[in-house]
Coordinates of C-alpha atoms in Angstrom, one line a residue:
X182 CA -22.0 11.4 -12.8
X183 CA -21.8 10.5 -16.4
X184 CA -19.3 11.6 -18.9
X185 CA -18.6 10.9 -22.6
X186 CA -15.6 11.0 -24.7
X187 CA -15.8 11.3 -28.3
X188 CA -12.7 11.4 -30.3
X189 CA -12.0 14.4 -32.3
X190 CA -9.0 14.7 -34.5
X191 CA -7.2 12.1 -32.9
X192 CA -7.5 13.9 -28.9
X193 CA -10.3 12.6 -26.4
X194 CA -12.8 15.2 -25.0
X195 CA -14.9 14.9 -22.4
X196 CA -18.4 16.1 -22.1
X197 CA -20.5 15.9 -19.2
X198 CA -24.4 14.6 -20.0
X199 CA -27.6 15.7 -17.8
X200 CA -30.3 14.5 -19.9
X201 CA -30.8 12.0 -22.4
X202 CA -31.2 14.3 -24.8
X203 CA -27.9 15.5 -24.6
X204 CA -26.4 12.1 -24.9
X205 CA -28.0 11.7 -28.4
X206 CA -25.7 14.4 -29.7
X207 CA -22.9 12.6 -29.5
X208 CA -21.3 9.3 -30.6
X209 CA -18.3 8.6 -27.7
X210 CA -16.2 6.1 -28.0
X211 CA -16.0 6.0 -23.6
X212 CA -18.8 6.4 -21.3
X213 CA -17.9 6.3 -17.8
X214 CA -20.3 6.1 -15.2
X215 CA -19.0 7.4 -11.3
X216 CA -21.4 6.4 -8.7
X217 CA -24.2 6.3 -12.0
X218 CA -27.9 6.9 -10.5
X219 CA -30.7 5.1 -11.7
X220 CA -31.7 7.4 -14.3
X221 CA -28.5 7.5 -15.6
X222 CA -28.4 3.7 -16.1
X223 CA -31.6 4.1 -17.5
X224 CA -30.1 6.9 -20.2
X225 CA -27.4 4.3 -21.3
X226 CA -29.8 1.1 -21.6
X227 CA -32.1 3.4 -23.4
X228 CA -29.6 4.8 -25.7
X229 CA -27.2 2.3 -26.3
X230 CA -29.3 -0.9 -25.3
X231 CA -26.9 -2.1 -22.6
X232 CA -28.1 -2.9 -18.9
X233 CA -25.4 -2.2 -16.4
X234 CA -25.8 -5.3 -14.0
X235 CA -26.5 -5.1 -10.3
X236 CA -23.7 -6.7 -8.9
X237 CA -21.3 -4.7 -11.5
X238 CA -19.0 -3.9 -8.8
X239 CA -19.6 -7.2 -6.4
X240 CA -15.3 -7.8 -4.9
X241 CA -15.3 -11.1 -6.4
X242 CA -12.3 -12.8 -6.5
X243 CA -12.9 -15.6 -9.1
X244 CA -11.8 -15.4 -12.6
X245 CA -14.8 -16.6 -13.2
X246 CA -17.1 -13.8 -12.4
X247 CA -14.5 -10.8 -12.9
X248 CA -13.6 -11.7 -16.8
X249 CA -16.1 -13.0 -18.9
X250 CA -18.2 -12.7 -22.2
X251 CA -21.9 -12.5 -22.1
X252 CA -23.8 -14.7 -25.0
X253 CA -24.6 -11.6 -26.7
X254 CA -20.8 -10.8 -27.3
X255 CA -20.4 -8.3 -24.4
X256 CA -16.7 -8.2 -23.0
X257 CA -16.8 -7.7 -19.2
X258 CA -14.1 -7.1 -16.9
X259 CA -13.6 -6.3 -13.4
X260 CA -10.5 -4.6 -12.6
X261 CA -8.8 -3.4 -9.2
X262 CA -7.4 0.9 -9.9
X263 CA -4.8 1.5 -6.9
X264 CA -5.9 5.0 -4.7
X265 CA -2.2 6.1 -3.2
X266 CA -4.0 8.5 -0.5
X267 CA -1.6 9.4 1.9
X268 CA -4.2 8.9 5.2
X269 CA -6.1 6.0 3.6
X270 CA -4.5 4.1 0.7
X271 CA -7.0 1.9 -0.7
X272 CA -8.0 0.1 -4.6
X273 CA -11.3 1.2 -6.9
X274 CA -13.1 -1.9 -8.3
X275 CA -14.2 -0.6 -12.0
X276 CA -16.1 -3.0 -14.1
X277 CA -16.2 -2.3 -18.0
X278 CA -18.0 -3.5 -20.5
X279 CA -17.1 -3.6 -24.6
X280 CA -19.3 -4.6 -26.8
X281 CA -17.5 -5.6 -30.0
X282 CA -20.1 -7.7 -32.1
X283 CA -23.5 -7.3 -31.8
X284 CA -24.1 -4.6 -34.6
X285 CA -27.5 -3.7 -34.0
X286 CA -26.7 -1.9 -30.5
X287 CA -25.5 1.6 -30.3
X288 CA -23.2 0.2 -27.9
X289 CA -20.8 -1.4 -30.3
X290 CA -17.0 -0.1 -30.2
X291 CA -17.8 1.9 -26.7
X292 CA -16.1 1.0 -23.6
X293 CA -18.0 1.3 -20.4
X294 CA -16.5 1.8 -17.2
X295 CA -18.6 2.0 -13.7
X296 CA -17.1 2.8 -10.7
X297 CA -17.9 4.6 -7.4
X298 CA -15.2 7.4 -7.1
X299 CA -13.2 9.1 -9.0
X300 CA -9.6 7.1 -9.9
X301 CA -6.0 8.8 -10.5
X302 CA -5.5 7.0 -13.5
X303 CA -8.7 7.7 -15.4
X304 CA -7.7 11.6 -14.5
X305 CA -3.8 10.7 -15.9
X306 CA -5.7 9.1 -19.0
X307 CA -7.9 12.2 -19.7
X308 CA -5.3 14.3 -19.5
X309 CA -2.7 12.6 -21.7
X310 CA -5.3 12.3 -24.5
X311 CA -6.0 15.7 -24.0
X312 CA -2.4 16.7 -24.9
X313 CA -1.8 13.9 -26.8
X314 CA -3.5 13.5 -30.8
X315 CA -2.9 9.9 -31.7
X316 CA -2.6 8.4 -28.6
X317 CA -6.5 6.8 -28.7
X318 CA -7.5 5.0 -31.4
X319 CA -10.6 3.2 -30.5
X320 CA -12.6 1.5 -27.2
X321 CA -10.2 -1.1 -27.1
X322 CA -6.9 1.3 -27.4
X323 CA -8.7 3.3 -24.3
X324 CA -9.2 0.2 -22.3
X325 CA -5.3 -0.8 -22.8
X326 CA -3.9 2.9 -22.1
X327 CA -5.9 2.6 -19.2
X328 CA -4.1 -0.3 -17.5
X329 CA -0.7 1.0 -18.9
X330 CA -1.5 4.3 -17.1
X331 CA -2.0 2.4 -14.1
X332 CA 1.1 0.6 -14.1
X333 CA 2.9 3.6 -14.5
X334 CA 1.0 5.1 -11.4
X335 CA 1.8 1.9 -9.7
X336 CA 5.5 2.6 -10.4
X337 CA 5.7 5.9 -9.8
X338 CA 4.2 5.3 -6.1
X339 CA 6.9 2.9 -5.5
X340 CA 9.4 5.4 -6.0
X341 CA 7.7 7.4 -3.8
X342 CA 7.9 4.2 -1.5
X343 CA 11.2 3.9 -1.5
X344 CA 12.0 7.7 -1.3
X345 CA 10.2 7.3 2.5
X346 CA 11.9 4.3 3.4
X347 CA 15.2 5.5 2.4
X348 CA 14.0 8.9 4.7
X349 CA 13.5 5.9 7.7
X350 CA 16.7 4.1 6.9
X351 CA 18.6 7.6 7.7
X352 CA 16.6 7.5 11.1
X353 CA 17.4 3.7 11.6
X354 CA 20.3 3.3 10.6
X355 CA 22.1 6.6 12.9
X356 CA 22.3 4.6 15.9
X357 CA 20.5 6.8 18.3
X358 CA 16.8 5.4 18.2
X359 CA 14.6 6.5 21.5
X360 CA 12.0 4.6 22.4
X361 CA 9.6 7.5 20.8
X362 CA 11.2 7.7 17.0
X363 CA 11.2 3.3 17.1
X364 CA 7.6 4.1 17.5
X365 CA 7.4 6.5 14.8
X366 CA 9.6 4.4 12.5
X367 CA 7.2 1.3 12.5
X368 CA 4.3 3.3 12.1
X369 CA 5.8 4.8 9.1
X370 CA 7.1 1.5 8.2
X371 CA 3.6 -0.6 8.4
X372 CA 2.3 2.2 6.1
X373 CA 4.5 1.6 3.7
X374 CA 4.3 -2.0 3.8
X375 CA 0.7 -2.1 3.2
X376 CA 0.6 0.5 0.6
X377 CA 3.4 -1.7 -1.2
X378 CA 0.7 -4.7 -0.5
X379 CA -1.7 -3.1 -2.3
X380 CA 0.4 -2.2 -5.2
X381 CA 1.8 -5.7 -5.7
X382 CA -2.4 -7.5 -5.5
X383 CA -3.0 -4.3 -7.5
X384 CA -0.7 -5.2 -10.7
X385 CA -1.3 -8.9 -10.5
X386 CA -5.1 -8.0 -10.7
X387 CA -4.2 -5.9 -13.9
X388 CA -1.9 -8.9 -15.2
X389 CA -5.0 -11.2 -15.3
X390 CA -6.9 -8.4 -16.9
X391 CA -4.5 -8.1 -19.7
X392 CA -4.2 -12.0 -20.2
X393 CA -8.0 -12.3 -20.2
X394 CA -8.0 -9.2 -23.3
X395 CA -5.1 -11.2 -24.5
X396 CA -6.7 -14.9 -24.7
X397 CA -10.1 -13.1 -26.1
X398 CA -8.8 -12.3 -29.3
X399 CA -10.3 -8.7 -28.9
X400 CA -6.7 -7.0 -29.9
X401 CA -5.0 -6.3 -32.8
X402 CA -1.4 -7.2 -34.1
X403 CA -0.2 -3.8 -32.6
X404 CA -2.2 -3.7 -29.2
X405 CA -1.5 -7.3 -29.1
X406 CA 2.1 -6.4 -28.6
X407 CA 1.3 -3.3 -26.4
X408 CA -0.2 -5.6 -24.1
X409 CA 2.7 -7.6 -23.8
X410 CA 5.3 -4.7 -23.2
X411 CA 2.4 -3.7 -20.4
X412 CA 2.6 -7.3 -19.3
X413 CA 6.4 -7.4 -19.2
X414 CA 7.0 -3.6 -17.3
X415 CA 4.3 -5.3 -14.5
X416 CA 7.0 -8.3 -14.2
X417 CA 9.2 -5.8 -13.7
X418 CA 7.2 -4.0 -10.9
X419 CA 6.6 -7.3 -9.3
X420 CA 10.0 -7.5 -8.5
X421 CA 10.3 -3.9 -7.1
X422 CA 7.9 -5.1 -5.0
X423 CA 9.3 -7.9 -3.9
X424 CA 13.1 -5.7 -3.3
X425 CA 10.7 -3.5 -1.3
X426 CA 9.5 -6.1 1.2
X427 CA 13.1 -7.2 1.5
X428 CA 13.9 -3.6 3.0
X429 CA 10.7 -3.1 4.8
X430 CA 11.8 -6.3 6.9
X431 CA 15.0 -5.2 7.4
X432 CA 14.1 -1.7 8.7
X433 CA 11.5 -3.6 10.7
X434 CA 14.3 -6.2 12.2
X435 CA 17.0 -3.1 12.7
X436 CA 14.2 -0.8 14.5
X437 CA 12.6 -3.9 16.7
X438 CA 16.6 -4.7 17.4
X439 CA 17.4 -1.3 19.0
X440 CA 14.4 -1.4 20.8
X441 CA 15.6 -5.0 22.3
X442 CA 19.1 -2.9 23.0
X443 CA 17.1 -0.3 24.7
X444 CA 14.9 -3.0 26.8
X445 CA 18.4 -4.6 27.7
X446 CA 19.9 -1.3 29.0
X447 CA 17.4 -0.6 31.5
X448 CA 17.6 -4.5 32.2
X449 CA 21.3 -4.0 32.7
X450 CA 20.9 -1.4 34.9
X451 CA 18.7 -3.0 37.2
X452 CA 20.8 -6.1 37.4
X453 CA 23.9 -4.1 38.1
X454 CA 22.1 -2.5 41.0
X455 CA 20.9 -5.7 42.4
X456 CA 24.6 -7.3 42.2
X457 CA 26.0 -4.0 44.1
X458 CA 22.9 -4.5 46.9
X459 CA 23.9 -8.0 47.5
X460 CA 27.0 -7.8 49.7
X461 CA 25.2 -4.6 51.9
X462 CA 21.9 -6.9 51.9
X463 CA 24.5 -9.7 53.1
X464 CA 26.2 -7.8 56.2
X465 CA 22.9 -6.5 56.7
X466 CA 21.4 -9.6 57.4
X467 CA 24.4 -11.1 59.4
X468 CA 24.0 -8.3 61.9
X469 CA 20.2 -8.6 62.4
X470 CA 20.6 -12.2 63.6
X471 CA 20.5 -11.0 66.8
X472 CA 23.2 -13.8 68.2
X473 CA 23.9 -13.3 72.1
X474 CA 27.9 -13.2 71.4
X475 CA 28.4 -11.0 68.5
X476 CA 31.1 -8.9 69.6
X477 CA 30.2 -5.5 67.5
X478 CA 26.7 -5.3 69.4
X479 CA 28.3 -4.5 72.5
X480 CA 30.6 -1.8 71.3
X481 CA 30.0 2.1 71.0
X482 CA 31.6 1.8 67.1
X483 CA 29.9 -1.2 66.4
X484 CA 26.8 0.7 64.3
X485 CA 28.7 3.0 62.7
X486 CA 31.5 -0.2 61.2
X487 CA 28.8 -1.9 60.0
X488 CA 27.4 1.3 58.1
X489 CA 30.9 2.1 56.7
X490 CA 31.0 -1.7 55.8
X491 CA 27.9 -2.0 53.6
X492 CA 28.7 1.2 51.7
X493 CA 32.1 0.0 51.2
X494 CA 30.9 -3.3 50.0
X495 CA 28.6 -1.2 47.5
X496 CA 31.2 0.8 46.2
X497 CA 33.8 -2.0 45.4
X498 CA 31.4 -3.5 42.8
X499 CA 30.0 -0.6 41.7
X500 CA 33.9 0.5 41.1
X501 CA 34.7 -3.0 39.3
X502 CA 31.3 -3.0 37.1
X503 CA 32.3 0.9 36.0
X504 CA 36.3 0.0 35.0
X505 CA 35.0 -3.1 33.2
X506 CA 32.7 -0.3 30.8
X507 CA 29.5 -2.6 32.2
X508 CA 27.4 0.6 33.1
X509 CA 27.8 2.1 29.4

């Protein structure tokens, strides 16, 4: 799919292209490519002079290969956009491209993002500039509202982090955990643990971003600054993140605790029982020695005293453990 954004009057609108002819009506100042097909790449190097490389969406980690300028002036970046799926939460590579110098390309002053699905905070973007006249100046002014957008969607599914956790923490925290809700409870806590994983390698990916658009001298005075306050609300995240993982251990300690006090009550049960078998197990095994001059073997009330005996010998402990509150 490709779609263009022109600016009109200070509001972004999108347009959908299907032929390269209908790309040549317009001059956008964003064209993003989702899951582009070779004839659409072919559109945009035919158009704007711009080949869309192979490996645009390669997960490479280096700085290296994921911010960089081409000799001909081409700005390229490769940027992680956070998914908060409930079943599967998972992060977007997107690489753009800006082309900011070469004048003889078509492709000068329009940002290019590729990516292979569709990302929450391109949809929060297109919708604020909708709504919005003024808020997009130019390519570079997209690029920045981008990664703003996406550390507000960062923060805002945080919140929605901490909303479940505090939802476990009731659960936790009333004292009567089953084996079944413990389950439950560590399930829901691992989900939110790795979704709060992916937010915090999410904003430091969009930290190194910023810093690269920062150290290329690509920004203005005032986007210059906008990129710090972006900078300095992601500092802030990174420590939301980091209070998070503090609570997600402590849930995880308090849950795997009452499980251990769960394990230990069935334990105590069956040492209690054992300690209340020993004294019958003991007369038991003094009368089946089978000694020639053992006085009860000869007598008609022998059998039943020795019955009477080891229940009585059951009961006493039993009795003691239960007034001492061991059986609670």
């Amino acid at each position: 799919m490709l779609n263009i954004f022109t600016l009109v009057n200070g509001r972004l609108f999108q347009e959908e292209i299907e032929s390269l002819e209908e790309l040549s009506k317009f001059q956008p100042i964003w064209v993003d490519l989702e899951s582009p097909t070779l004839e659409e790449k072919r559109w945009v190097k035919q158009y704007f002079g711009l080949s869309i490389p192979e490996d645009a969406m390669d997960e490479d980690i280096e700085e290296s290969a994921r911010f960089y300028e081409e000799d001909n002036g081409d700005l390229h970046i490769r940027s992680d956009f956070l998914i908060a799926d409930d079943e599967q939460p998972r992060t977007v590579r997107v690489a753009f491209i800006l082309n900011l110098m070469n004048e003889s390309l078509r492709s000068k002053g329009v940002l290019f993002s590729i990516h292979d699905e569709d990302v929450p905070v391109f949809r929060l973007l297109r919708l604020r500039a909708r709504r919005a006249p003024g808020l997009i100046e130019d390519a570079r002014e997209v690029l920045l509202k981008l990664f703003d957008a996406d550390a507000e969607y960062s923060a805002d599914t945080l919140e929605g982090i901490y909303d479940e956790l505090e939802k476990v923490g009731k659960q936790v925290l009333s004292g009567d955990v089953t084996d079944a809700l413990a389950g439950e409870v560590l399930g829901a806590i691992a989900r939110q643990e790795d979704l709060n994983g992916r937010i915090r390698r999410n904003v430091m990916d969009t930290r190194r971003a910023l810093s690269f658009m920062m150290r290329s001298r690509m920004l203005n005075a005032e986007q210059f600054e906008e990129a710090r306050q972006i900078l300095r609300d992601i500092e802030s995240l990174d420590n939301h993140t980091a209070f998070l993982f503090d609570k997600i251990n402590f849930l995880m300690d308090a849950t795997v605790g009452f499980i251990n006090i769960n394990q230990n009550k069935i334990i105590k049960i069956f040492s209690v029982a054992s300690v209340a078998l020993l004294p019958p197990t003991l007369i038991a095994s003094i009368y089946g020695m089978n000694f020639q001059h053992m006085p009860e073997l000869s007598r008609e009330w022998g059998y039943p005293f020795a019955l009477v005996l080891m229940v009585a010998s059951a009961l006493v402990p039993m009795w003691y453990f239960r007034k001492r509150g061991w059986l609670k």
